[in-house]
Short mmCIF file of C-alpha atoms in Angstrom, two decimals:
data_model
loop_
_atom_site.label_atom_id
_atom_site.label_comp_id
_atom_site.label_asym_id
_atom_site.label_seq_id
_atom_site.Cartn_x
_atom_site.Cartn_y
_atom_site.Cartn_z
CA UNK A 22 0.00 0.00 0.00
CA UNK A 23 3.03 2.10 -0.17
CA UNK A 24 3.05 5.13 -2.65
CA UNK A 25 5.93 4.69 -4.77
CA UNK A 26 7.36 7.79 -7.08
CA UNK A 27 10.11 7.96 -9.29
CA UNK A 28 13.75 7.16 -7.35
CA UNK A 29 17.23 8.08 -9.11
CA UNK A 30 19.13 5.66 -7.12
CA UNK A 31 17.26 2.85 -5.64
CA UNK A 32 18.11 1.08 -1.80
CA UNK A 33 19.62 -1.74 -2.37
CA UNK A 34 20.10 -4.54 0.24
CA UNK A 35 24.46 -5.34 0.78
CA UNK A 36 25.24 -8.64 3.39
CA UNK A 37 28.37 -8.34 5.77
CA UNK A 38 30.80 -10.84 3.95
CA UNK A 39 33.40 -9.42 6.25
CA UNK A 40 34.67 -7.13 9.23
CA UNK A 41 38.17 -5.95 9.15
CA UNK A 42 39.00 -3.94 12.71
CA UNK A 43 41.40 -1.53 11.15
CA UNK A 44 42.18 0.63 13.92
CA UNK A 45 40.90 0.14 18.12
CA UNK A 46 38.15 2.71 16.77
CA UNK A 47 38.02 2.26 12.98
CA UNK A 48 36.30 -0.97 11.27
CA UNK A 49 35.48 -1.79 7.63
CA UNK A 50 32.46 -3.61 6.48
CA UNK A 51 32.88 -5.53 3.12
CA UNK A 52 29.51 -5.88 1.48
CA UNK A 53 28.62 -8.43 -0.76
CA UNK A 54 26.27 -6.43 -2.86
CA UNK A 55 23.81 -7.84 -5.66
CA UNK A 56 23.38 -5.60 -8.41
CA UNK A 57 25.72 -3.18 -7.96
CA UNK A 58 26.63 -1.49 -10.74
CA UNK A 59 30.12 -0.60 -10.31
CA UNK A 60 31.89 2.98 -9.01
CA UNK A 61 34.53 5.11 -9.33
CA UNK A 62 37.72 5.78 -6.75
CA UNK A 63 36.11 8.67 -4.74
CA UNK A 64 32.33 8.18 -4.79
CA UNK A 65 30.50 7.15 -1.72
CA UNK A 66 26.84 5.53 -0.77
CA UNK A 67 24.43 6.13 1.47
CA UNK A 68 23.99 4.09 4.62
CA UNK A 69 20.61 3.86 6.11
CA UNK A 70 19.20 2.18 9.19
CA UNK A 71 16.02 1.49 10.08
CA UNK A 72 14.95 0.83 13.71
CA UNK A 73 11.59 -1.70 14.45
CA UNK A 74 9.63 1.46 14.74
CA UNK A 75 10.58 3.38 11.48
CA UNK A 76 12.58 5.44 13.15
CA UNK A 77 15.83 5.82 10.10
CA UNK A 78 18.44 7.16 10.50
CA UNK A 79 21.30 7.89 7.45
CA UNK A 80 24.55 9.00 6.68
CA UNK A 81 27.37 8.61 4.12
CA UNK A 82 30.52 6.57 3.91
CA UNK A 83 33.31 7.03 1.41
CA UNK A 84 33.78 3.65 -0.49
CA UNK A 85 36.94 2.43 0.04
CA UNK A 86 37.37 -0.40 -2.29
CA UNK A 87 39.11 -0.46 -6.07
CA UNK A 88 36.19 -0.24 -8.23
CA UNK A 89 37.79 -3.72 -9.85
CA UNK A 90 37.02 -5.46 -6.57
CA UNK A 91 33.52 -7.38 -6.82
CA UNK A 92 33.00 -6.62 -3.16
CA UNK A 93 31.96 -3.17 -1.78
CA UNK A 94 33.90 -2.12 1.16
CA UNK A 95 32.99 1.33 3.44
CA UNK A 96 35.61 2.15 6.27
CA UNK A 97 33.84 3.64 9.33
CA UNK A 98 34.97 5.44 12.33
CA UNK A 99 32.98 5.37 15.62
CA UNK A 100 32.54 8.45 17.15
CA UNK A 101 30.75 7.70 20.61
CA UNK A 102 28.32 10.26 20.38
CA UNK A 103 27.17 9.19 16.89
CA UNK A 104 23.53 7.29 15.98
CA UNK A 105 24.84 5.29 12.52
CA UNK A 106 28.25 4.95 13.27
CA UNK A 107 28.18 2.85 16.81
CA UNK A 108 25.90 0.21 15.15
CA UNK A 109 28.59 -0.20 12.14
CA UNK A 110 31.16 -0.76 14.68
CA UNK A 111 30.45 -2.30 17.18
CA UNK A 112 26.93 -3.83 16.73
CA UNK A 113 27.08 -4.87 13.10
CA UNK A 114 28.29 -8.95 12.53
CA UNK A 115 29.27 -10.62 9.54
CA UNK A 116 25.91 -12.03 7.83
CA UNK A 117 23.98 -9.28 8.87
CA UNK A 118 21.88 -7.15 5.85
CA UNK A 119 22.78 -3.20 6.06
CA UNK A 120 20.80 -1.08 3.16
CA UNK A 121 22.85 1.27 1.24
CA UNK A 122 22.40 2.80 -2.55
CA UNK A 123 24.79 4.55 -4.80
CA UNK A 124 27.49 5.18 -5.64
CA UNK A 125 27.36 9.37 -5.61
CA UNK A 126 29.96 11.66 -6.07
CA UNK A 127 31.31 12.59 -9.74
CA UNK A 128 33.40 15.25 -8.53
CA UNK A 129 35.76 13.83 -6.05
CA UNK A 130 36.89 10.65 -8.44
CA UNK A 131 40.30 9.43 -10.24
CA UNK A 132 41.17 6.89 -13.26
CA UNK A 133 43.85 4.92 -13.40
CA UNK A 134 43.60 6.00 -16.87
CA UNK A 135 44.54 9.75 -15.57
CA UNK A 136 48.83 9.56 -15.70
CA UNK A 137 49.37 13.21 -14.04
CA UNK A 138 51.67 13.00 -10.83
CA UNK A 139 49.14 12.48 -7.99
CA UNK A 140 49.19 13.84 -4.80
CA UNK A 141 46.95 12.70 -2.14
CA UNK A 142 46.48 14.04 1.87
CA UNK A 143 44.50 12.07 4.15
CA UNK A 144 43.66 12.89 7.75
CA UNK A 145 42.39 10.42 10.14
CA UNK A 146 39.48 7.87 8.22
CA UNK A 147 39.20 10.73 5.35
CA UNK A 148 41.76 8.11 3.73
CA UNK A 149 39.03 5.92 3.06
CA UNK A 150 38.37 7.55 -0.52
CA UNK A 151 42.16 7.97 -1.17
CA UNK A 152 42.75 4.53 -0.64
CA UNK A 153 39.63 3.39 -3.21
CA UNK A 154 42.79 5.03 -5.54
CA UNK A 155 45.34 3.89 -4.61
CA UNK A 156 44.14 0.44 -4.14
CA UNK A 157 42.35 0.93 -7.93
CA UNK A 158 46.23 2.47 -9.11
CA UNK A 159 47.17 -1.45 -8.47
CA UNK A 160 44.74 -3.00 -9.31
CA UNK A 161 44.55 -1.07 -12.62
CA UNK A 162 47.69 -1.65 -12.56
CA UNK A 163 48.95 1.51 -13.48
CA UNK A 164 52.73 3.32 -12.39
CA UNK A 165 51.22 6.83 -12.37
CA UNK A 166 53.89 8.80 -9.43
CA UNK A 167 51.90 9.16 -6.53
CA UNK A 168 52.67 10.43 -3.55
CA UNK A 169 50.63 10.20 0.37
CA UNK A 170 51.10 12.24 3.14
CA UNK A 171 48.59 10.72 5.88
CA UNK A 172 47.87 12.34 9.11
CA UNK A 173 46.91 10.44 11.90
CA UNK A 174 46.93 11.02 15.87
CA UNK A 175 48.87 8.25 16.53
CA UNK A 176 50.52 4.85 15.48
CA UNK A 177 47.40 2.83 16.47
CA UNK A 178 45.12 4.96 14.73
CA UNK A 179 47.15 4.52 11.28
CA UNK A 180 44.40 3.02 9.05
CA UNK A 181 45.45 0.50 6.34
CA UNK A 182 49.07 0.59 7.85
CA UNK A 183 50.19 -2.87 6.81
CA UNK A 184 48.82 -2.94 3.04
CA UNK A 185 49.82 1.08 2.49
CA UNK A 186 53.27 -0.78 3.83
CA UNK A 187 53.25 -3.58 1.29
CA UNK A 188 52.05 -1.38 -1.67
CA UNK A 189 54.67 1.20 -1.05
CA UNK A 190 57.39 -1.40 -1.04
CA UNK A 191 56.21 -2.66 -4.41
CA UNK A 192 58.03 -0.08 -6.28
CA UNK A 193 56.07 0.88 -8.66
CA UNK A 194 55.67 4.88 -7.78
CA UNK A 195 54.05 4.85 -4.74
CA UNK A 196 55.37 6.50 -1.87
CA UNK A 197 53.52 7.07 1.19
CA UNK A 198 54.54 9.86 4.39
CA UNK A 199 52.85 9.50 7.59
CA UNK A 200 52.31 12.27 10.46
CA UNK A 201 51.70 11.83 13.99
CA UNK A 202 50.14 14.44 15.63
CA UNK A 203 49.66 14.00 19.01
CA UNK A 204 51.56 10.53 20.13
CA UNK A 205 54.58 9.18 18.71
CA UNK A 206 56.04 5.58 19.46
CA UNK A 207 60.02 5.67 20.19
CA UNK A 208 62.08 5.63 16.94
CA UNK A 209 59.41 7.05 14.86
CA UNK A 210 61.44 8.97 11.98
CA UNK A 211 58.43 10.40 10.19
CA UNK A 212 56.57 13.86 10.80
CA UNK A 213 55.33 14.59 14.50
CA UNK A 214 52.98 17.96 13.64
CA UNK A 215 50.03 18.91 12.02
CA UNK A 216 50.35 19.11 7.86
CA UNK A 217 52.43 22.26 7.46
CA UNK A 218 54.33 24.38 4.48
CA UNK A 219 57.30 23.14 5.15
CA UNK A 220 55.94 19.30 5.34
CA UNK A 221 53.96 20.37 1.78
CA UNK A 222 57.06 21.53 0.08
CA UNK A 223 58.67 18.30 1.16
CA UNK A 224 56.45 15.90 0.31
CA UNK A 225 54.23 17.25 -2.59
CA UNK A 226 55.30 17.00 -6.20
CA UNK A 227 56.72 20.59 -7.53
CA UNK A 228 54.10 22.55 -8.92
CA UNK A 229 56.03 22.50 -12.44
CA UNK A 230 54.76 19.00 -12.63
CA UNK A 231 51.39 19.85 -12.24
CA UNK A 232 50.10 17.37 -9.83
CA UNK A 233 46.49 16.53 -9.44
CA UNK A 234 46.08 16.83 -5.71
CA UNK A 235 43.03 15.19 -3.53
CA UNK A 236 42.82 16.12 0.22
CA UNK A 237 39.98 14.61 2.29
CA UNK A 238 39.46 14.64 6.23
CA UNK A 239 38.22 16.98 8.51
CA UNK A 240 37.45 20.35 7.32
CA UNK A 241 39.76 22.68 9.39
CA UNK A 242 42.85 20.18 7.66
CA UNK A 243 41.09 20.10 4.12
CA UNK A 244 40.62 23.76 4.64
CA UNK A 245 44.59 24.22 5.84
CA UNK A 246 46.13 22.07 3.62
CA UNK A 247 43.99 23.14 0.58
CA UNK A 248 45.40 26.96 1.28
CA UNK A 249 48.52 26.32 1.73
CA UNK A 250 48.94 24.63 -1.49
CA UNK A 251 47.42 27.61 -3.16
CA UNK A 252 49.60 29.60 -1.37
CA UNK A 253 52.44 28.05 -2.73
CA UNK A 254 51.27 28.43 -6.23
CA UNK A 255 49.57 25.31 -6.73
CA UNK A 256 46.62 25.69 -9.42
CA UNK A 257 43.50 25.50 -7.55
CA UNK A 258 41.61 23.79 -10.00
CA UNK A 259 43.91 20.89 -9.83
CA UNK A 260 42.90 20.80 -5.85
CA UNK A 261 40.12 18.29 -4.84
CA UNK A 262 38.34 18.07 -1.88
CA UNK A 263 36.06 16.20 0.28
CA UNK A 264 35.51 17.04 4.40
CA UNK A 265 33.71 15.49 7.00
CA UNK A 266 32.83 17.15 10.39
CA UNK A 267 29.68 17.88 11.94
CA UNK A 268 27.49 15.76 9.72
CA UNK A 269 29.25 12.54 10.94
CA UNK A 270 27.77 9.81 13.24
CA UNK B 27 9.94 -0.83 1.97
CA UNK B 28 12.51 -0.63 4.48
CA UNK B 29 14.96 -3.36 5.76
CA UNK B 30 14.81 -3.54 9.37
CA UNK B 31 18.55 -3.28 11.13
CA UNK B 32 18.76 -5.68 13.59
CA UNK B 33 19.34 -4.31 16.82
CA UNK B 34 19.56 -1.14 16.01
CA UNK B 35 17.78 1.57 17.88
CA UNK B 36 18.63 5.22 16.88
CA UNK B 37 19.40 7.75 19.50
CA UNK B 38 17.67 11.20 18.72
CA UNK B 39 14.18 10.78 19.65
CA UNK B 40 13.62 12.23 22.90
CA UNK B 41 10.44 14.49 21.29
CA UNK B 42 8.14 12.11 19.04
CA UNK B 43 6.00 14.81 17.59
CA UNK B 44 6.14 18.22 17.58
CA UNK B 45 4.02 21.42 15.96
CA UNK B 46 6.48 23.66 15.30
CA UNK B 47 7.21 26.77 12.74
CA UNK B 48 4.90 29.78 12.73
CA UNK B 49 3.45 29.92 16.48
CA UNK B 50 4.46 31.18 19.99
CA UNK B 51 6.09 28.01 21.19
CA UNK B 52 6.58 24.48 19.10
CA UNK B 53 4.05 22.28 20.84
CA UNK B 54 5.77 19.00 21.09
CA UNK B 55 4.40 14.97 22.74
CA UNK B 56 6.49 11.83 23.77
CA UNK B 57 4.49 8.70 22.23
CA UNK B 58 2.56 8.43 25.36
CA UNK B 59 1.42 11.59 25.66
CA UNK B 60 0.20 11.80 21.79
CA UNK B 61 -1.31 8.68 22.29
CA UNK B 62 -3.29 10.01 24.91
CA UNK B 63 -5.02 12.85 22.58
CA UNK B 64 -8.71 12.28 21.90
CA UNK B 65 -8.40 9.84 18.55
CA UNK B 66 -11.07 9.17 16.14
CA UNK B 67 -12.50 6.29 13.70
CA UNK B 68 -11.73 7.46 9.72
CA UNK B 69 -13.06 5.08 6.88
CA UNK B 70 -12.21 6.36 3.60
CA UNK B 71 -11.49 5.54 -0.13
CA UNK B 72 -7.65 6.13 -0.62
CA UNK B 73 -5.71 7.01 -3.62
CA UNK B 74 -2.24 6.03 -4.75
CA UNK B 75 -0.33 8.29 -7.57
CA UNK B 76 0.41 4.52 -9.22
CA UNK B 77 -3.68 4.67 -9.81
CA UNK B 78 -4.55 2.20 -7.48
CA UNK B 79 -7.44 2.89 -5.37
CA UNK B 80 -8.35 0.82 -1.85
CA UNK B 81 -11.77 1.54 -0.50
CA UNK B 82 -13.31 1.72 2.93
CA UNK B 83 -9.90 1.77 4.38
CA UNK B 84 -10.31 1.82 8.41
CA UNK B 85 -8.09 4.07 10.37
CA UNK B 86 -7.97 5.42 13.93
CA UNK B 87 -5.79 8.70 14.66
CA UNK B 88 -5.73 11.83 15.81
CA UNK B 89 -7.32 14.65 14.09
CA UNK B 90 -4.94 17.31 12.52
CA UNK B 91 -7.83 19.81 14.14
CA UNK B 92 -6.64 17.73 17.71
CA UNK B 93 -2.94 19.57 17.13
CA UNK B 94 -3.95 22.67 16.20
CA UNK B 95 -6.35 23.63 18.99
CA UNK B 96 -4.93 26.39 20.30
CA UNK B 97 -2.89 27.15 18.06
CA UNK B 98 -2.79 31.16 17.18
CA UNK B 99 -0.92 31.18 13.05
CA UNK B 100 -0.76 33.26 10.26
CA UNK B 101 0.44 30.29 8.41
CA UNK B 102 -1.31 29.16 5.14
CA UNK B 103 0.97 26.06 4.38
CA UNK B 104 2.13 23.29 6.30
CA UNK B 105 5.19 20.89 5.95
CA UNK B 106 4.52 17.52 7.37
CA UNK B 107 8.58 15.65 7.96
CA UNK B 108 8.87 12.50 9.00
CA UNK B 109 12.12 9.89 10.20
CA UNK B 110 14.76 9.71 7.12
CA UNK B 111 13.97 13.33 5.87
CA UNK B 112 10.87 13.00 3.65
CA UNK B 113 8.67 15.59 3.78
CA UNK B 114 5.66 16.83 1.89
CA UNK B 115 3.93 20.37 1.72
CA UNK B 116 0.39 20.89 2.23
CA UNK B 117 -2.14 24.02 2.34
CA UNK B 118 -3.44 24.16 6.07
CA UNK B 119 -6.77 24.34 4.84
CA UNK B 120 -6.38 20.95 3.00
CA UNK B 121 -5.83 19.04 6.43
CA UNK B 122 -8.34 21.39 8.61
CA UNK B 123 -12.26 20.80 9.25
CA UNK B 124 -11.74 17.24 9.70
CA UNK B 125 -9.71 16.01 6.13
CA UNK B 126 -6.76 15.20 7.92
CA UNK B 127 -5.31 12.67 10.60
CA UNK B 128 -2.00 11.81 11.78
CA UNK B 129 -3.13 7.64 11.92
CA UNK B 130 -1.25 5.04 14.60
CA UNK B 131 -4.12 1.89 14.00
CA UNK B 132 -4.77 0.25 10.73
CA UNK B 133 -7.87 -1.98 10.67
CA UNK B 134 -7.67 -2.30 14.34
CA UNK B 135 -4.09 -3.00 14.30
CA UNK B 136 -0.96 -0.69 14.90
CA UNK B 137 0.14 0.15 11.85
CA UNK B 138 3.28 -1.66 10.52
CA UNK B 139 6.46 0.11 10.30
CA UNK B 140 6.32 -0.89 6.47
CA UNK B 141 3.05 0.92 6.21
CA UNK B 142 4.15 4.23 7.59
CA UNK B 143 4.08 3.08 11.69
CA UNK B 144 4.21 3.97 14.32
CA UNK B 145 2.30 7.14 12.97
CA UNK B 146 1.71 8.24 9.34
CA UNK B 147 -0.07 11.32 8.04
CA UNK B 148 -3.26 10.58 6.46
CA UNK B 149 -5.43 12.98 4.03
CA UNK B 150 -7.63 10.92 2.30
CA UNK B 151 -9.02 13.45 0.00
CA UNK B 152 -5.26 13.98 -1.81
CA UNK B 153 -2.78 11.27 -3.33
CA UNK B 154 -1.38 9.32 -1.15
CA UNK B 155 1.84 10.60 -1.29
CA UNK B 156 0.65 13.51 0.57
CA UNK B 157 -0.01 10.89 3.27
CA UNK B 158 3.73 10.83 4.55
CA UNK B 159 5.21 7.99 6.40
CA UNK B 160 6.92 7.73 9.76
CA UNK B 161 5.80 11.39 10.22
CA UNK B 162 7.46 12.94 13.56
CA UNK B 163 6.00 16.37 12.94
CA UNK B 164 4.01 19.76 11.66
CA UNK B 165 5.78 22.40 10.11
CA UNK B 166 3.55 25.52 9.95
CA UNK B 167 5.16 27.77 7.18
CA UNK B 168 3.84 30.87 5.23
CA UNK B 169 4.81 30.15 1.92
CA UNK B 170 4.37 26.46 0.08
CA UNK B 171 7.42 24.91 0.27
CA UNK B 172 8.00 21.91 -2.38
CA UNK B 173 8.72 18.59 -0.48
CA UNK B 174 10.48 15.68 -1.06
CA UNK B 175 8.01 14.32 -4.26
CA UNK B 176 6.94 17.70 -5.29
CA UNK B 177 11.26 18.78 -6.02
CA UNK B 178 11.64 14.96 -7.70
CA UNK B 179 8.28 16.04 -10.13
CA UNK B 180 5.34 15.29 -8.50
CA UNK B 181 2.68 17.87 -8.65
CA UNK B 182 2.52 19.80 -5.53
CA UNK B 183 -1.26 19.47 -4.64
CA UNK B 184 -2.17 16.24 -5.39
CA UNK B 185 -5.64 15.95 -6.27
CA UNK B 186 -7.18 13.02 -7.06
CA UNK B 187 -10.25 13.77 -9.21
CA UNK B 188 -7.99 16.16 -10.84
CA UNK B 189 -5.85 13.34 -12.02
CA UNK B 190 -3.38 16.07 -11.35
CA UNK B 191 0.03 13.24 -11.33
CA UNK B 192 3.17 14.96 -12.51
CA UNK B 193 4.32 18.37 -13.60
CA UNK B 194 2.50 19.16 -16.92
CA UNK B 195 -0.85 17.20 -16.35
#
């Protein structure tokens, strides 16, 4: 008895095929996902939950998986004070049905077929779309020069550590730099601060080889990071973003 | 149709309906207390926009003229919004004088979450669309305000004996 209208993207119905605990806060669901059409590195679906009452609640995850792997994968962080993002981690198990529809997003998306020096800066889970490329770079495979500089708080919190690890070491033009902002582990010999110019100029490709540059995590780094570059005479329309912040949950 | 998350119970639902936009103060009820509001018996012939019709349909709510007794507003329009952001726009007179009803009971029985529960609106004399789902309030507003249908092409009154469907009919 439902009234049904016109939808552009339909809900479809994706089964937890597995959980991977990434981080003591950070988890990532693998969907198997009938139907799905296929994405891009960048785009992101909507989650949506749906309590015994009606009551929904929805929000959107970054999709984190190459578009040549046949299963979906979202990486969430659980922020305590959240509605969608406690059930994802912490409630969800494998075998369980979680509705979700896209993918969305045409902006904030790279080919492998794209061979431009690429620069990308994660903070904290905002490397969930940045890895979609860089795991899609391999898979592709393609040797496009690409360059990460990844902030996290701390060692632990380091998302993807071991694989960024292993694809780094496969030297084929990736190269990733990590910053630790507020705890470091004894020995650590990469950056200890917040993204800075002098951590830019060291780490990004010179503007001459006009880099296209994606920066995703929360908006007062997007926002930083995204100036300084233009500051330093990078072409802003080479500059990609995507933030998170208060929308989260 | 909505999957049902297992276990999962949402957080932000300390008010479960509210009146709110142009009056004094947004009236606003737990569940209890809106179940507690005189209710009232509604049999009607209802209309989908897919052109099915169901008749004698048997519903027991309470009366849109229940919530707005009271109420003191200049407002000509009203917004009905309901859990996972639908919402649909409605002129004030279209769900005053008894044409309106926000309905909890279904043939005697609560009404499904599938079918709109705990609470859906329900104006029989207008498509069914108009009829929102899961609706967890009243948005009194001076101007009409497309919703979620009327901004994705449906018409923005809704009139059934108008066979007024889509932009351009």
């Amino acid at each position: 008895m439902s009234s049904r209208g016109p939808r552009l993207l339909e809900w479809k119905l994706g089964t937890v095929a597995e959980l991977v605990q990434e981080t003591p806060r950070v988890a990532s669901l693998v969907l198997d996902v009938p139907e799905w059409h296929g994405h891009l590195a960048g785009q992101h679906v909507d989650v949506r939950l749906t309590a015994d009452d009606g009551y929904q609640a929805q929000r959107s995850y970054s999709i984190a998986s190459a578009p040549e792997d046949p299963r979906l994968a979202i990486t969430v962080e659980r922020l305590d004070d959240g509605e969608v993002s406690p059930y994802l981690v912490g409630e969800v198990r494998k075998g369980d049905k979680v509705e979700l529809r896209g993918p969305i997003g045409g902006y904030f998306v790279w080919r492998a077929t794209d061979d431009r020096p690429l620069l990308l800066i994660a903070g904290g889970s905002g490397i969930a779309p940045l890895m979609a490329m860089i795991r899609h770079r391999a898979a592709a495979p393609s040797t496009t020069p690409t360059r990460l500089l990844y902030s996290s708080r701390s060692y632990d919190d380091v998302i993807y550590r071991a694989e960024l690890e292993r694809l780094a070491s496969a030297g084929d033009g990736l190269s990733v730099s990590h910053t630790l902002t507020r705890t470091q582990p004894s020995g650590w010999d990469g950056y200890s601060r917040r993204i800075d110019g002098v951590m830019l100029a060291e780490v990004a490709w010179p503007k001459e080889k006009m880099p296209v540059i994606y920066i995703c995590g929360p908006t007062p780094m997007v926002e930083a990071a995204a100036s300084l570059l233009v500051d330093m005479g990078y072409d802003a329309s080479s500059i990609k973003t995507e933030r998170f912040g208060a929308t989260g949950g | 149709m909505s999957f049902i998350s297992r276990g999962f119970r949402g957080k932000h639902r300390d008010t479960d309906f509210v009146l709110e936009g142009e009056i004094d103060e947004p009236k606003k009820w737990t569940w209890d207390e809106f179940r507690k509001l005189p209710t009232e018996q509604v049999t009607k012939d209802i209309h989908c926009v897919t052109k099915w019709t169901k008749l004698d349909t048997a519903w027991t709510g309470v009366s849109v003229d229940t919530i707005l007794e009271g109420v003191d507003t200049a407002a000509e329009y009203v917004v009905a919004f309901s859990y996972g952001g639908y919402t649909t726009n409605l002129p004030l007179e279209d769900v005053t004088g008894g044409k309106a009803w926000v309905a909890f009971e279904f043939d005697g029985q609560p009404l499904h979450p599938e079918h709109g529960g705990p609470a859906r609106l329900l104006v029989p004399h207008l498509y069914f669309w108009k009829s929102a789902k899961w609706v967890r309030g009243l948005r009194l507003v001076n101007e009409d305000q497309p919703g979620f249908w009327e901004s994705n092409g449906y018409n923005m009154y809704g009139d059934p004996w108008r066979e007024q469907r889509y932009w351009g009919d």
